[in-house]
mmCIF file of C-alpha atoms in Angstrom:
data_model
loop_
_atom_site.group_PDB
_atom_site.id
_atom_site.type_symbol
_atom_site.label_atom_id
_atom_site.label_comp_id
_atom_site.label_asym_id
_atom_site.label_seq_id
_atom_site.Cartn_x
_atom_site.Cartn_y
_atom_site.Cartn_z
ATOM 1 C CA MET A 1 -2.134 71.973 23.509
ATOM 2 C CA ARG A 2 1.109 69.923 24.395
ATOM 3 C CA GLU A 3 3.199 70.324 27.591
ATOM 4 C CA ILE A 4 7.019 70.238 27.012
ATOM 5 C CA ILE A 5 8.287 69.326 30.546
ATOM 6 C CA LEU A 6 12.327 68.546 32.139
ATOM 7 C CA ILE A 7 11.543 65.444 34.513
ATOM 8 C CA GLN A 8 14.626 64.911 36.508
ATOM 9 C CA ILE A 9 15.033 61.530 38.237
ATOM 10 C CA SER A 10 17.755 60.645 40.983
ATOM 11 C CA GLY A 11 18.154 57.898 43.747
ATOM 12 C CA THR A 12 19.491 54.200 43.706
ATOM 13 C CA ASP A 13 20.012 52.509 40.488
ATOM 14 C CA ARG A 14 18.788 48.985 39.566
ATOM 15 C CA ASP A 15 18.625 47.130 36.611
ATOM 16 C CA GLY A 16 15.538 47.293 34.396
ATOM 17 C CA LEU A 17 14.657 51.296 35.699
ATOM 18 C CA LEU A 18 14.950 52.648 32.009
ATOM 19 C CA ALA A 19 12.588 50.603 30.655
ATOM 20 C CA GLU A 20 9.872 50.972 33.233
ATOM 21 C CA LEU A 21 10.163 54.368 32.712
ATOM 22 C CA MET A 22 9.687 54.349 29.030
ATOM 23 C CA ALA A 23 7.222 52.274 28.998
ATOM 24 C CA ARG A 24 4.761 54.584 30.769
ATOM 25 C CA PHE A 25 5.781 57.441 28.579
ATOM 26 C CA ALA A 26 4.889 54.710 25.045
ATOM 27 C CA ALA A 27 1.380 54.434 26.768
ATOM 28 C CA ALA A 28 0.576 57.932 27.307
ATOM 29 C CA GLY A 29 2.413 58.866 23.726
ATOM 30 C CA VAL A 30 4.996 61.288 25.015
ATOM 31 C CA THR A 31 7.888 62.291 22.689
ATOM 32 C CA ILE A 32 11.430 62.098 23.901
ATOM 33 C CA LEU A 33 13.035 65.419 22.833
ATOM 34 C CA ASP A 34 16.837 65.033 25.062
ATOM 35 C CA ILE A 35 17.751 62.419 27.632
ATOM 36 C CA CYS A 36 20.690 61.958 29.541
ATOM 37 C CA GLN A 37 21.875 60.016 32.460
ATOM 38 C CA SER A 38 24.754 58.890 34.642
ATOM 39 C CA VAL A 39 25.562 56.726 37.588
ATOM 40 C CA ILE A 40 28.101 57.672 40.215
ATOM 41 C CA HIS A 41 28.647 54.669 42.471
ATOM 42 C CA ASN A 42 25.324 53.165 41.869
ATOM 43 C CA ASP A 43 23.415 56.389 42.531
ATOM 44 C CA LEU A 44 21.303 57.641 39.586
ATOM 45 C CA SER A 45 20.753 60.711 38.144
ATOM 46 C CA LEU A 46 18.619 60.865 34.888
ATOM 47 C CA GLY A 47 17.263 64.167 33.109
ATOM 48 C CA VAL A 48 14.519 63.584 30.505
ATOM 49 C CA LEU A 49 12.883 66.191 28.054
ATOM 50 C CA VAL A 50 9.761 65.338 26.785
ATOM 51 C CA GLU A 51 6.406 66.592 24.892
ATOM 52 C CA VAL A 52 3.197 65.461 26.132
ATOM 53 C CA PRO A 53 0.338 65.370 24.047
ATOM 54 C CA GLY A 54 -2.210 67.391 25.368
ATOM 55 C CA GLN A 55 -3.280 68.517 29.092
ATOM 56 C CA GLU A 56 -5.898 66.290 29.521
ATOM 57 C CA ALA A 57 -3.599 63.199 28.486
ATOM 58 C CA GLY A 58 -0.455 64.830 30.664
ATOM 59 C CA SER A 59 -1.476 65.244 33.934
ATOM 60 C CA PRO A 60 -2.159 60.636 34.114
ATOM 61 C CA VAL A 61 1.035 60.149 32.953
ATOM 62 C CA LEU A 62 2.884 62.590 35.392
ATOM 63 C CA LYS A 63 0.534 61.183 38.654
ATOM 64 C CA ASP A 64 1.805 57.833 37.361
ATOM 65 C CA LEU A 65 5.131 58.410 37.518
ATOM 66 C CA LEU A 66 4.948 60.156 40.740
ATOM 67 C CA PHE A 67 3.441 56.952 41.948
ATOM 68 C CA TRP A 68 6.131 55.269 39.954
ATOM 69 C CA ALA A 69 8.692 57.173 41.768
ATOM 70 C CA HIS A 70 7.324 56.709 45.483
ATOM 71 C CA HIS A 71 7.389 52.965 45.188
ATOM 72 C CA GLN A 72 10.926 52.360 43.864
ATOM 73 C CA GLY A 73 12.528 55.105 46.029
ATOM 74 C CA LEU A 74 13.139 57.594 43.746
ATOM 75 C CA ASN A 75 12.936 61.712 43.853
ATOM 76 C CA LEU A 76 11.338 63.140 40.846
ATOM 77 C CA LYS A 77 11.149 66.446 39.911
ATOM 78 C CA PHE A 78 9.035 68.268 36.876
ATOM 79 C CA THR A 79 9.982 71.871 35.241
ATOM 80 C CA PRO A 80 7.668 73.008 32.897
ATOM 81 C CA VAL A 81 9.622 74.462 29.606
ATOM 82 C CA SER A 82 7.479 76.788 27.777
ATOM 83 C CA GLU A 83 8.106 76.558 23.678
ATOM 84 C CA ASP A 84 9.847 79.702 23.915
ATOM 85 C CA ASP A 85 12.921 78.795 26.371
ATOM 86 C CA TYR A 86 12.972 75.346 23.836
ATOM 87 C CA GLU A 87 13.358 76.835 20.594
ATOM 88 C CA SER A 88 15.833 78.815 22.334
ATOM 89 C CA TRP A 89 17.635 75.807 23.146
ATOM 90 C CA VAL A 90 17.131 74.166 19.833
ATOM 91 C CA ALA A 91 18.556 77.332 18.324
ATOM 92 C CA MET A 92 21.618 76.848 19.975
ATOM 93 C CA GLN A 93 22.698 73.515 18.117
ATOM 94 C CA GLY A 94 24.710 75.122 15.758
ATOM 95 C CA ARG A 95 27.505 76.175 17.745
ATOM 96 C CA LYS A 96 31.031 75.458 17.863
ATOM 97 C CA ARG A 97 31.798 72.252 20.369
ATOM 98 C CA TYR A 98 35.482 71.606 21.688
ATOM 99 C CA ILE A 99 37.026 68.642 23.603
ATOM 100 C CA LEU A 100 38.731 69.754 27.076
ATOM 101 C CA THR A 101 40.971 66.711 28.736
ATOM 102 C CA LEU A 102 42.154 66.836 31.523
ATOM 103 C CA LEU A 103 45.071 64.485 32.719
ATOM 104 C CA GLY A 104 47.094 63.880 36.170
ATOM 105 C CA ARG A 105 48.380 61.244 38.159
ATOM 106 C CA THR A 106 45.170 62.359 40.448
ATOM 107 C CA ILE A 107 42.962 64.905 39.268
ATOM 108 C CA SER A 108 41.600 67.307 42.566
ATOM 109 C CA ALA A 109 38.682 69.683 43.368
ATOM 110 C CA ALA A 110 41.120 72.621 42.547
ATOM 111 C CA ASN A 111 42.218 71.390 38.986
ATOM 112 C CA LEU A 112 38.531 71.402 38.354
ATOM 113 C CA GLU A 113 37.375 74.667 39.991
ATOM 114 C CA SER A 114 40.517 76.540 37.945
ATOM 115 C CA LEU A 115 39.692 74.737 34.579
ATOM 116 C CA ALA A 116 35.675 75.639 35.236
ATOM 117 C CA ARG A 117 36.693 79.311 35.478
ATOM 118 C CA ILE A 118 38.868 79.199 32.369
ATOM 119 C CA ILE A 119 36.413 77.692 30.635
ATOM 120 C CA THR A 120 33.318 80.257 31.542
ATOM 121 C CA GLY A 121 35.694 82.716 31.530
ATOM 122 C CA HIS A 122 36.320 82.561 27.964
ATOM 123 C CA GLY A 123 32.802 82.286 26.829
ATOM 124 C CA LEU A 124 32.479 78.673 26.809
ATOM 125 C CA SER A 125 29.541 76.607 28.234
ATOM 126 C CA ILE A 126 30.050 73.165 29.634
ATOM 127 C CA ASP A 127 27.442 70.417 28.321
ATOM 128 C CA GLY A 128 29.012 67.135 29.748
ATOM 129 C CA ILE A 129 31.754 65.834 31.820
ATOM 130 C CA ASN A 130 33.128 62.158 31.618
ATOM 131 C CA ARG A 131 35.842 59.982 33.203
ATOM 132 C CA LEU A 132 38.361 58.296 30.702
ATOM 133 C CA SER A 133 40.766 56.735 32.989
ATOM 134 C CA GLY A 134 39.394 53.608 35.354
ATOM 135 C CA ARG A 135 38.355 52.946 38.857
ATOM 136 C CA ARG A 136 41.112 53.253 41.568
ATOM 137 C CA SER A 137 41.409 50.570 44.143
ATOM 138 C CA PHE A 138 42.385 51.697 47.342
ATOM 139 C CA VAL A 139 43.622 48.429 48.448
ATOM 140 C CA HIS A 140 45.547 47.782 45.007
ATOM 141 C CA PRO A 141 47.153 51.221 44.226
ATOM 142 C CA PRO A 142 48.313 51.426 40.957
ATOM 143 C CA ALA A 143 52.474 52.071 40.869
ATOM 144 C CA MET A 144 52.059 54.890 38.266
ATOM 145 C CA PRO A 145 48.046 56.165 38.736
ATOM 146 C CA ARG A 146 46.588 57.926 35.834
ATOM 147 C CA SER A 147 43.414 60.111 36.330
ATOM 148 C CA CYS A 148 41.556 62.149 33.321
ATOM 149 C CA VAL A 149 38.001 63.648 32.966
ATOM 150 C CA GLU A 150 37.131 64.871 29.678
ATOM 151 C CA PHE A 151 34.944 68.227 29.179
ATOM 152 C CA SER A 152 32.365 68.625 26.023
ATOM 153 C CA VAL A 153 32.019 72.237 25.825
ATOM 154 C CA ARG A 154 30.374 75.119 23.404
ATOM 155 C CA GLY A 155 30.406 78.282 22.029
ATOM 156 C CA THR A 156 33.080 80.605 20.348
ATOM 157 C CA PRO A 157 36.026 81.215 22.966
ATOM 158 C CA VAL A 158 36.567 85.433 23.554
ATOM 159 C CA ASP A 159 40.259 85.043 22.595
ATOM 160 C CA ILE A 160 41.344 81.597 21.693
ATOM 161 C CA SER A 161 44.791 82.390 22.265
ATOM 162 C CA ALA A 162 44.541 84.061 25.341
ATOM 163 C CA MET A 163 42.418 80.596 26.347
ATOM 164 C CA ARG A 164 45.014 78.466 25.056
ATOM 165 C CA ALA A 165 47.932 80.604 27.095
ATOM 166 C CA ALA A 166 45.796 80.251 30.512
ATOM 167 C CA LEU A 167 45.378 76.817 29.937
ATOM 168 C CA LEU A 168 49.364 76.368 29.252
ATOM 169 C CA GLU A 169 49.600 78.246 32.717
ATOM 170 C CA LEU A 170 47.087 76.399 34.719
ATOM 171 C CA SER A 171 49.109 72.895 33.495
ATOM 172 C CA ARG A 172 52.055 74.149 34.996
ATOM 173 C CA GLU A 173 51.251 75.864 37.425
ATOM 174 C CA GLN A 174 48.800 72.652 38.926
ATOM 175 C CA ALA A 175 51.223 69.892 37.434
ATOM 176 C CA ILE A 176 48.156 68.625 34.930
ATOM 177 C CA ASP A 177 47.779 68.378 31.483
ATOM 178 C CA ILE A 178 45.093 69.645 29.624
ATOM 179 C CA GLY A 179 44.331 69.079 25.969
ATOM 180 C CA PHE A 180 41.943 71.662 24.044
ATOM 181 C CA GLN A 181 40.549 70.893 20.817
ATOM 182 C CA GLU A 182 37.749 71.369 17.932
ATOM 183 C CA ASP A 183 35.315 68.304 18.762
ATOM 184 C CA ASN A 184 34.869 67.216 15.140
ATOM 185 C CA ALA A 185 34.734 64.090 13.162
ATOM 186 C CA PHE A 186 38.476 63.801 12.201
ATOM 187 C CA ARG A 187 38.986 63.722 16.560
ATOM 188 C CA ARG A 188 37.270 60.429 16.054
ATOM 189 C CA ILE A 189 39.373 59.047 13.117
ATOM 190 C CA ARG A 190 42.949 59.695 13.358
ATOM 191 C CA ARG A 191 44.825 56.942 11.452
ATOM 192 C CA LEU A 192 48.450 57.492 11.425
ATOM 193 C CA VAL A 193 50.806 58.399 14.325
ATOM 194 C CA CYS A 194 54.200 59.884 13.842
ATOM 195 C CA PHE A 195 56.619 59.730 16.764
ATOM 196 C CA ASP A 196 59.834 61.774 17.558
ATOM 197 C CA MET A 197 62.321 58.827 19.104
ATOM 198 C CA ASP A 198 64.810 60.345 21.352
ATOM 199 C CA SER A 199 63.115 61.721 24.598
ATOM 200 C CA THR A 200 59.588 60.618 23.313
ATOM 201 C CA LEU A 201 59.828 56.835 22.456
ATOM 202 C CA ILE A 202 62.696 56.284 24.453
ATOM 203 C CA ARG A 203 63.816 57.950 28.037
ATOM 204 C CA THR A 204 66.976 59.258 26.875
ATOM 205 C CA GLU A 205 69.063 60.885 24.168
ATOM 206 C CA VAL A 206 70.923 58.050 21.801
ATOM 207 C CA ILE A 207 73.765 60.496 20.785
ATOM 208 C CA ASP A 208 74.415 61.240 24.585
ATOM 209 C CA GLU A 209 74.542 57.584 25.614
ATOM 210 C CA LEU A 210 76.978 56.830 22.615
ATOM 211 C CA ALA A 211 79.203 60.021 23.159
ATOM 212 C CA LYS A 212 79.377 59.207 27.567
ATOM 213 C CA ARG A 213 81.344 55.816 25.674
ATOM 214 C CA ALA A 214 83.493 57.943 23.576
ATOM 215 C CA GLY A 215 84.665 60.163 26.343
ATOM 216 C CA VAL A 216 82.677 63.097 25.420
ATOM 217 C CA GLY A 217 79.261 62.772 27.429
ATOM 218 C CA GLU A 218 79.204 66.168 28.801
ATOM 219 C CA GLU A 219 80.370 68.214 25.218
ATOM 220 C CA VAL A 220 77.996 66.437 23.535
ATOM 221 C CA ALA A 221 74.946 66.592 26.462
ATOM 222 C CA ALA A 222 75.033 70.443 26.270
ATOM 223 C CA ILE A 223 75.324 70.286 22.256
ATOM 224 C CA THR A 224 72.119 68.718 22.221
ATOM 225 C CA GLU A 225 70.574 70.234 25.405
ATOM 226 C CA ARG A 226 70.686 73.508 23.377
ATOM 227 C CA ALA A 227 69.862 72.170 19.846
ATOM 228 C CA MET A 228 66.530 70.819 21.818
ATOM 229 C CA ARG A 229 65.946 74.261 22.742
ATOM 230 C CA GLY A 230 66.062 75.749 19.339
ATOM 231 C CA GLU A 231 69.037 77.686 19.953
ATOM 232 C CA LEU A 232 71.729 75.979 17.282
ATOM 233 C CA ASP A 233 70.685 74.584 14.130
ATOM 234 C CA PHE A 234 69.951 70.916 14.345
ATOM 235 C CA SER A 235 71.649 69.715 11.203
ATOM 236 C CA ARG A 236 75.127 71.646 12.148
ATOM 237 C CA SER A 237 74.768 70.891 15.773
ATOM 238 C CA LEU A 238 73.866 67.294 14.958
ATOM 239 C CA ARG A 239 77.399 66.970 12.510
ATOM 240 C CA LYS A 240 79.433 68.321 14.846
ATOM 241 C CA ARG A 241 78.228 65.948 17.845
ATOM 242 C CA VAL A 242 78.683 63.186 15.701
ATOM 243 C CA SER A 243 82.355 64.211 14.709
ATOM 244 C CA LEU A 244 83.137 63.777 18.246
ATOM 245 C CA LEU A 245 82.206 59.903 18.292
ATOM 246 C CA LYS A 246 84.912 59.464 15.587
ATOM 247 C CA GLY A 247 86.531 55.840 16.346
ATOM 248 C CA LEU A 248 83.685 54.190 18.690
ATOM 249 C CA PRO A 249 83.426 50.592 18.152
ATOM 250 C CA GLU A 250 80.373 49.497 15.821
ATOM 251 C CA SER A 251 79.836 47.052 18.774
ATOM 252 C CA VAL A 252 79.301 50.065 21.069
ATOM 253 C CA LEU A 253 75.787 50.209 19.139
ATOM 254 C CA ALA A 254 74.370 46.865 19.883
ATOM 255 C CA GLU A 255 75.448 47.672 23.644
ATOM 256 C CA VAL A 256 73.479 51.130 23.931
ATOM 257 C CA ALA A 257 70.318 49.658 21.979
ATOM 258 C CA ALA A 258 69.808 46.569 24.168
ATOM 259 C CA ALA A 259 69.541 49.056 26.580
ATOM 260 C CA LEU A 260 67.176 51.768 26.075
ATOM 261 C CA PRO A 261 64.434 52.709 28.676
ATOM 262 C CA LEU A 262 61.253 52.985 26.693
ATOM 263 C CA THR A 263 59.185 55.728 27.960
ATOM 264 C CA GLU A 264 56.582 55.503 30.714
ATOM 265 C CA GLY A 265 53.425 54.288 28.694
ATOM 266 C CA ALA A 266 55.194 53.797 25.317
ATOM 267 C CA GLU A 267 54.581 50.146 24.996
ATOM 268 C CA ARG A 268 50.929 50.564 25.940
ATOM 269 C CA LEU A 269 50.169 53.454 23.521
ATOM 270 C CA VAL A 270 51.971 51.901 20.453
ATOM 271 C CA ARG A 271 50.003 48.483 20.935
ATOM 272 C CA THR A 272 46.592 50.017 21.405
ATOM 273 C CA LEU A 273 47.216 52.039 18.549
ATOM 274 C CA LYS A 274 48.260 48.954 16.463
ATOM 275 C CA ASN A 275 45.186 46.830 17.881
ATOM 276 C CA LEU A 276 43.060 49.814 16.444
ATOM 277 C CA GLY A 277 44.576 49.536 13.138
ATOM 278 C CA TYR A 278 46.887 52.671 13.398
ATOM 279 C CA ILE A 279 49.660 53.130 11.371
ATOM 280 C CA ILE A 280 52.756 53.975 13.386
ATOM 281 C CA ALA A 281 55.970 55.936 12.496
ATOM 282 C CA ILE A 282 59.156 57.200 13.886
ATOM 283 C CA LEU A 283 60.418 60.304 12.130
ATOM 284 C CA SER A 284 63.818 61.044 14.234
ATOM 285 C CA GLY A 285 66.796 63.187 14.181
ATOM 286 C CA GLY A 286 68.430 60.591 15.759
ATOM 287 C CA PHE A 287 69.731 57.463 14.605
ATOM 288 C CA GLY A 288 68.191 54.340 12.234
ATOM 289 C CA TYR A 289 69.899 51.817 13.774
ATOM 290 C CA PHE A 290 68.059 52.476 17.164
ATOM 291 C CA GLY A 291 64.706 53.264 15.480
ATOM 292 C CA ARG A 292 65.221 49.964 13.897
ATOM 293 C CA CYS A 293 65.863 48.220 16.804
ATOM 294 C CA LEU A 294 62.440 50.027 18.106
ATOM 295 C CA GLN A 295 60.653 48.690 15.047
ATOM 296 C CA GLU A 296 61.175 45.138 15.828
ATOM 297 C CA ARG A 297 60.379 45.259 19.554
ATOM 298 C CA LEU A 298 57.062 47.344 19.260
ATOM 299 C CA GLY A 299 56.147 46.509 15.630
ATOM 300 C CA ILE A 300 56.609 50.017 14.331
ATOM 301 C CA ASP A 301 55.562 50.751 10.256
ATOM 302 C CA TYR A 302 57.793 53.338 9.314
ATOM 303 C CA VAL A 303 61.503 54.760 10.264
ATOM 304 C CA TYR A 304 63.210 57.391 9.341
ATOM 305 C CA ALA A 305 66.131 58.769 11.034
ATOM 306 C CA ASN A 306 69.828 59.853 10.441
ATOM 307 C CA GLU A 307 72.673 56.671 9.790
ATOM 308 C CA LEU A 308 75.782 56.844 11.478
ATOM 309 C CA GLU A 309 78.849 56.055 8.526
ATOM 310 C CA ILE A 310 80.706 52.999 9.956
ATOM 311 C CA ARG A 311 83.844 51.885 8.368
ATOM 312 C CA ASP A 312 86.425 49.081 9.425
ATOM 313 C CA GLY A 313 83.688 48.159 12.254
ATOM 314 C CA ALA A 314 83.917 51.893 13.852
ATOM 315 C CA LEU A 315 81.991 55.161 13.810
ATOM 316 C CA THR A 316 83.948 57.770 11.272
ATOM 317 C CA GLY A 317 82.445 60.718 13.029
ATOM 318 C CA GLY A 318 80.293 61.671 9.833
ATOM 319 C CA LEU A 319 76.981 60.814 8.309
ATOM 320 C CA ALA A 320 75.597 58.866 5.234
ATOM 321 C CA GLY A 321 73.036 60.371 2.997
ATOM 322 C CA GLU A 322 70.124 63.261 3.961
ATOM 323 C CA ILE A 323 70.067 64.670 7.418
ATOM 324 C CA VAL A 324 66.426 63.818 8.736
ATOM 325 C CA ASP A 325 66.257 67.598 10.142
ATOM 326 C CA GLY A 326 62.775 69.324 11.545
ATOM 327 C CA GLN A 327 61.410 69.788 7.954
ATOM 328 C CA GLY A 328 62.793 66.751 7.026
ATOM 329 C CA LYS A 329 60.325 65.418 9.684
ATOM 330 C CA ALA A 330 57.530 67.321 8.184
ATOM 331 C CA ARG A 331 58.245 66.325 4.579
ATOM 332 C CA LEU A 332 58.484 62.641 5.656
ATOM 333 C CA LEU A 333 54.956 63.113 7.756
ATOM 334 C CA ARG A 334 53.052 64.241 4.561
ATOM 335 C CA GLU A 335 54.809 61.724 2.512
ATOM 336 C CA ILE A 336 53.830 58.802 4.568
ATOM 337 C CA ALA A 337 50.170 60.303 4.835
ATOM 338 C CA ALA A 338 50.219 60.463 1.085
ATOM 339 C CA LYS A 339 50.821 57.058 0.470
ATOM 340 C CA GLU A 340 48.854 55.404 3.574
ATOM 341 C CA HIS A 341 46.221 57.682 1.482
ATOM 342 C CA ILE A 342 45.238 59.550 5.187
ATOM 343 C CA SER A 343 44.311 62.994 5.576
ATOM 344 C CA LEU A 344 46.878 65.472 7.335
ATOM 345 C CA ALA A 345 43.815 66.295 9.503
ATOM 346 C CA GLN A 346 43.903 62.496 10.657
ATOM 347 C CA VAL A 347 47.946 62.292 11.688
ATOM 348 C CA ILE A 348 48.899 62.575 15.166
ATOM 349 C CA ALA A 349 52.861 63.960 15.430
ATOM 350 C CA VAL A 350 54.056 63.549 18.607
ATOM 351 C CA GLY A 351 57.942 64.764 19.603
ATOM 352 C CA ASP A 352 59.874 66.677 22.424
ATOM 353 C CA GLY A 353 62.269 68.791 20.301
ATOM 354 C CA ALA A 354 62.402 72.104 18.492
ATOM 355 C CA ASN A 355 63.025 70.126 15.597
ATOM 356 C CA ASP A 356 59.451 68.223 15.844
ATOM 357 C CA LEU A 357 57.948 71.464 15.603
ATOM 358 C CA PRO A 358 57.245 71.708 11.726
ATOM 359 C CA MET A 359 55.727 68.017 11.935
ATOM 360 C CA LEU A 360 53.562 68.925 14.957
ATOM 361 C CA ASP A 361 52.179 71.901 13.230
ATOM 362 C CA VAL A 362 51.641 69.875 9.750
ATOM 363 C CA ALA A 363 49.655 66.850 12.093
ATOM 364 C CA GLY A 364 45.824 67.505 12.749
ATOM 365 C CA LEU A 365 46.675 66.987 16.004
ATOM 366 C CA GLY A 366 50.205 67.861 17.328
ATOM 367 C CA ILE A 367 51.381 66.968 20.876
ATOM 368 C CA ALA A 368 54.509 68.141 23.002
ATOM 369 C CA PHE A 369 56.240 65.375 25.155
ATOM 370 C CA HIS A 370 57.640 66.655 28.382
ATOM 371 C CA ALA A 371 59.041 69.227 25.758
ATOM 372 C CA LYS A 372 61.012 73.140 26.194
ATOM 373 C CA PRO A 373 58.789 75.630 26.952
ATOM 374 C CA VAL A 374 59.469 76.907 23.219
ATOM 375 C CA VAL A 375 57.896 73.752 22.367
ATOM 376 C CA ARG A 376 54.883 73.590 24.513
ATOM 377 C CA GLN A 377 53.961 76.657 23.541
ATOM 378 C CA GLY A 378 54.617 76.322 19.689
ATOM 379 C CA ALA A 379 52.513 72.675 19.543
ATOM 380 C CA GLY A 380 48.591 72.663 19.832
ATOM 381 C CA GLN A 381 48.386 70.447 22.887
ATOM 382 C CA ALA A 382 51.394 69.366 25.302
ATOM 383 C CA ILE A 383 51.416 66.414 27.912
ATOM 384 C CA SER A 384 54.255 67.226 30.803
ATOM 385 C CA ASN A 385 53.135 65.511 33.597
ATOM 386 C CA MET A 386 51.973 62.199 32.468
ATOM 387 C CA GLY A 387 53.396 59.045 30.587
ATOM 388 C CA LEU A 388 53.200 58.688 26.932
ATOM 389 C CA ASP A 389 50.064 56.887 26.803
ATOM 390 C CA GLY A 390 48.490 60.472 27.725
ATOM 391 C CA VAL A 391 47.696 60.207 24.065
ATOM 392 C CA LEU A 392 45.076 57.790 24.457
ATOM 393 C CA TYR A 393 42.684 59.634 26.346
ATOM 394 C CA PHE A 394 43.635 63.030 23.902
ATOM 395 C CA LEU A 395 41.631 60.692 21.355
ATOM 396 C CA GLY A 396 38.701 60.017 23.999
ATOM 397 C CA LEU A 397 39.607 56.301 24.672
ATOM 398 C CA ARG A 398 39.047 54.925 28.002
ATOM 399 C CA ASP A 399 41.215 52.691 30.181
ATOM 400 C CA ARG A 400 39.129 50.094 29.444
ATOM 401 C CA GLU A 401 39.259 50.416 25.887
ATOM 402 C CA THR A 402 43.521 49.966 25.708
ATOM 403 C CA PHE A 403 45.326 47.678 24.684
ATOM 404 C CA GLU A 404 46.299 46.719 28.372
ATOM 405 C CA HIS A 405 44.276 48.523 31.236
ATOM 406 C CA SER A 406 45.627 46.021 34.464
ATOM 407 C CA ASP A 407 46.283 49.370 36.656
ATOM 408 C CA ALA A 408 42.663 50.307 36.139
ATOM 409 C CA ARG A 409 39.349 48.830 37.309
ATOM 410 C CA GLU A 410 36.519 48.917 34.712
ATOM 411 C CA ASP A 411 34.001 50.930 34.876
#
């Protein structure tokens, strides 16, 4: 008659403990049914679910484990598991799984309490919690701290729309960001990332910078703000704003381009993705001149944006060619994915304005970045409190796996 036993071991970790434990199991013909280990600050927590092949054989191995654990200074706990309980546990393995990613400058107990209540309150169970951000030094604190933990949960939400709304409200109330994705194969094999440019890859709206130099800054900025909120038709508002730039010297474009401020984390994000083989695209309602400058600076693969019409060394106040609006971005995203033989489920889109919603909706992972409320509510995911490199955590990457991790110690 078999015995099924959950063995829990805790104490100070050291090299070789697992090998010694498994040697004792192997000698007794024990089968490992499940195993999970975590170590926090050299403190070990190890759980092993085992099948012992018969009571007569079981007693010696359990006594041996108690003797071994005592001499190692470890705490040991045995919990018998009935076959019915075991089969109930096995039957749970077909349930849906989700990943919740919690991001913040710091993560507090209040953040974790609130998130855990939402998870359980909507019918989900927590399977595991892992830290993705690096260890933080008190002696050499990072200038721009990043903290991230990832929850693995299973089950079917009672009301997934209500759960997403609750997560969005928690993000707003506690100044944290929370990603909620189905845990499937596509989450781990993304291949194409499409970025908006203005107020996403860079910390400004280029047209507003040009307008300041043309003496129409306030008028253009007001139109830009309304367009990003979705209150104005993008194409008409763009033509109106560009018309106000008529006569601006072409040389001003180079001046503005030289001073473009990258968004926090943009360079780290793009370099990491390029290092991992991702294809990077800029799909912008801004202007191609500046997109191509970023392309050269960051190694972007594709740039699609609007083209300012220039004659005799000055802007005419018009646009050349077809306008890249919201639907145009979604179309271009599809075209690039098809050209590169990439499934839309493997595409990430990141943007901040209402004209980004169509491409955020088409992509397998759409992320609203420091966006207006209408965009955050319409997008699948949102980052509102962290830098652009927070996207890396949504992909399940740890700090030590990124291109640069100078601000955090490795695990």
